[in-house]
Amino acid sequence: MQTIDEQIEVYTKFFHGLSNPTRYRIILSLLDGPKNVGELTEDIGCSQSLISMQLQCLRWCNYVKALRDGKNVYYSISDERVIALVQLGQSIADGNTDKICTCEILKNEKYIENKEG
Amino acid sequence: MQTIDEQIEVYTKFFHGLSNPTRYRIILSLLDGPKNVGELTEDIGCSQSLISMQLQCLRWCNYVKALRDGKNVYYSISDERVIALVQLGQSIADGNTDKICTCEILKNEKYIENKEG
DNA sequence: TAAACATATCAACATATATTGATATGTTTA
DNA sequence: TAAACATATCAATATATGTTGATATGTTTA
């Protein structure tokens, strides 16, 4: 048994899983089939540590599953319904691209520059 | 035409819309039918300003639409596909409640206490 | 038009989040 | 078992986000 607060927490966290560019790219990339951490890192173009951390999150929450093969660990989509969810979301968002991008509250863009400079 | 980066930004922001407890509660509440700001505020139990701000976000991004009736403004779900999206997400999350709640990276819980005390 | 009511916006601030570089752990192979 | 490689974890930090109370705006009614 869960309180309504607990339910809301679960659902918002679940959707939060899809609200980060790195995690989202990982999922999109895995739609083509299983990939290991190195392949994903190259594909997405960020630090290996970030890919690895976000994979742990996606794995923990059952978006993806992991399979070790020697030195490599291959990740793949674990729940097919996630694919449907992503596609449905994209189809809704596609009709409203400009507005979504300029929403003053939803501004979780990929950070452009972290370094001093 | 959009770059892949721009597409990712749109989609992750879109899902980010569903990753906040207040916004999520608003959407759930509106599943029962249109409500005005006061009704939503009472229903959800937070400040009127927060409800109003989050409504502007949801409205801008086309989750909900607004209709003024005298002094009140009534909000309702504007895209029926959002309902399907929410339901699909919930059905996936329901199978993995405990893990999602304890994910170290997804910790966007509703703040418990802001005030000095 | 003034008062009352409903909603929206603003400024401030505490917390959450994403990210990286450095390092640790795990696996294979010489 | 040491070296090389692949992946995971850690610590630090800049930025994004959610929230509130105060205030402004808009609408009705006296």
PDB file of N, CA and C in Angstrom, chain B residues 9 12 22 26-27 33 41 61 64 66 68-69 75-77 84-86 88 92 95 101 112 114:
ATOM      1  N   GLU B   9      16.661  18.078 -26.914  1.00  0.00           N
ATOM      2  CA  GLU B   9      16.236  19.114 -25.974  1.00  0.00           C
ATOM      3  C   GLU B   9      14.709  19.175 -25.869  1.00  0.00           C
ATOM      4  N   THR B  12      13.406  15.864 -24.046  1.00  0.00           N
ATOM      5  CA  THR B  12      13.705  15.782 -22.616  1.00  0.00           C
ATOM      6  C   THR B  12      12.941  16.855 -21.840  1.00  0.00           C
ATOM      7  N   THR B  22       4.106  18.774  -8.473  1.00  0.00           N
ATOM      8  CA  THR B  22       2.997  19.715  -8.589  1.00  0.00           C
ATOM      9  C   THR B  22       2.358  19.638  -9.978  1.00  0.00           C
ATOM     10  N   ILE B  26      -1.410  18.276 -10.871  1.00  0.00           N
ATOM     11  CA  ILE B  26      -2.365  19.093 -11.631  1.00  0.00           C
ATOM     12  C   ILE B  26      -2.969  18.253 -12.757  1.00  0.00           C
ATOM     13  N   ILE B  27      -2.127  17.569 -13.476  1.00  0.00           N
ATOM     14  CA  ILE B  27      -2.626  16.763 -14.593  1.00  0.00           C
ATOM     15  C   ILE B  27      -3.558  15.666 -14.091  1.00  0.00           C
ATOM     16  N   GLY B  33     -11.862  16.299 -14.893  1.00  0.00           N
ATOM     17  CA  GLY B  33     -12.605  17.375 -15.549  1.00  0.00           C
ATOM     18  C   GLY B  33     -11.973  18.717 -15.254  1.00  0.00           C
ATOM     19  N   THR B  41      -5.682  24.556  -6.322  1.00  0.00           N
ATOM     20  CA  THR B  41      -4.855  24.905  -5.163  1.00  0.00           C
ATOM     21  C   THR B  41      -5.300  24.134  -3.928  1.00  0.00           C
ATOM     22  N   CYS B  61       3.203  24.575 -22.855  1.00  0.00           N
ATOM     23  CA  CYS B  61       3.654  23.350 -23.519  1.00  0.00           C
ATOM     24  C   CYS B  61       2.496  22.475 -24.001  1.00  0.00           C
ATOM     25  N   VAL B  64      -2.177  21.479 -21.059  1.00  0.00           N
ATOM     26  CA  VAL B  64      -3.510  21.906 -20.644  1.00  0.00           C
ATOM     27  C   VAL B  64      -3.908  23.167 -21.396  1.00  0.00           C
ATOM     28  N   ALA B  66      -6.645  26.733 -21.166  1.00  0.00           N
ATOM     29  CA  ALA B  66      -7.306  27.598 -20.198  1.00  0.00           C
ATOM     30  C   ALA B  66      -8.527  28.259 -20.823  1.00  0.00           C
ATOM     31  N   ARG B  68     -11.258  31.302 -19.574  1.00  0.00           N
ATOM     32  CA  ARG B  68     -11.710  32.208 -18.533  1.00  0.00           C
ATOM     33  C   ARG B  68     -13.236  32.232 -18.458  1.00  0.00           C
ATOM     34  N   ASP B  69     -13.741  32.211 -17.221  1.00  0.00           N
ATOM     35  CA  ASP B  69     -15.183  32.328 -17.001  1.00  0.00           C
ATOM     36  C   ASP B  69     -15.373  33.319 -15.861  1.00  0.00           C
ATOM     37  N   TYR B  75      -9.034  25.326 -16.174  1.00  0.00           N
ATOM     38  CA  TYR B  75      -8.020  24.576 -16.926  1.00  0.00           C
ATOM     39  C   TYR B  75      -8.496  23.150 -17.180  1.00  0.00           C
ATOM     40  N   SER B  76      -8.086  22.615 -18.334  1.00  0.00           N
ATOM     41  CA  SER B  76      -8.406  21.219 -18.645  1.00  0.00           C
ATOM     42  C   SER B  76      -7.304  20.615 -19.513  1.00  0.00           C
ATOM     43  N   ILE B  77      -7.277  19.305 -19.561  1.00  0.00           N
ATOM     44  CA  ILE B  77      -6.303  18.598 -20.406  1.00  0.00           C
ATOM     45  C   ILE B  77      -6.558  18.976 -21.869  1.00  0.00           C
ATOM     46  N   ALA B  84      -2.989   9.099 -22.288  1.00  0.00           N
ATOM     47  CA  ALA B  84      -2.414   7.793 -22.625  1.00  0.00           C
ATOM     48  C   ALA B  84      -0.968   7.694 -22.161  1.00  0.00           C
ATOM     49  N   LEU B  85      -0.253   8.781 -22.337  1.00  0.00           N
ATOM     50  CA  LEU B  85       1.155   8.804 -21.941  1.00  0.00           C
ATOM     51  C   LEU B  85       1.294   8.590 -20.441  1.00  0.00           C
ATOM     52  N   VAL B  86       0.486   9.330 -19.690  1.00  0.00           N
ATOM     53  CA  VAL B  86       0.523   9.211 -18.231  1.00  0.00           C
ATOM     54  C   VAL B  86       0.173   7.787 -17.804  1.00  0.00           C
ATOM     55  N   LEU B  88       0.391   4.999 -19.527  1.00  0.00           N
ATOM     56  CA  LEU B  88       1.441   4.054 -19.910  1.00  0.00           C
ATOM     57  C   LEU B  88       2.619   4.151 -18.946  1.00  0.00           C
ATOM     58  N   ILE B  92       4.102   1.174 -16.366  1.00  0.00           N
ATOM     59  CA  ILE B  92       5.486   0.690 -16.349  1.00  0.00           C
ATOM     60  C   ILE B  92       6.080   0.867 -14.956  1.00  0.00           C
ATOM     61  N   GLY B  95       5.377  -1.543 -11.837  1.00  0.00           N
ATOM     62  CA  GLY B  95       6.074  -2.808 -11.663  1.00  0.00           C
ATOM     63  C   GLY B  95       7.414  -2.670 -10.984  1.00  0.00           C
ATOM     64  N   CYS B 101      11.910   4.499  -6.374  1.00  0.00           N
ATOM     65  CA  CYS B 101      11.931   5.388  -5.209  1.00  0.00           C
ATOM     66  C   CYS B 101      13.314   5.524  -4.595  1.00  0.00           C
ATOM     67  N   ILE B 112      10.183  18.829   1.430  1.00  0.00           N
ATOM     68  CA  ILE B 112       9.427  18.612   2.650  1.00  0.00           C
ATOM     69  C   ILE B 112       9.254  19.910   3.417  1.00  0.00           C
ATOM     70  N   ASN B 114      10.666  24.033   3.620  1.00  0.00           N
ATOM     71  CA  ASN B 114      11.501  25.127   3.145  1.00  0.00           C
ATOM     72  C   ASN B 114      11.797  26.160   4.213  1.00  0.00           C
TER      73      ASN B 114
END
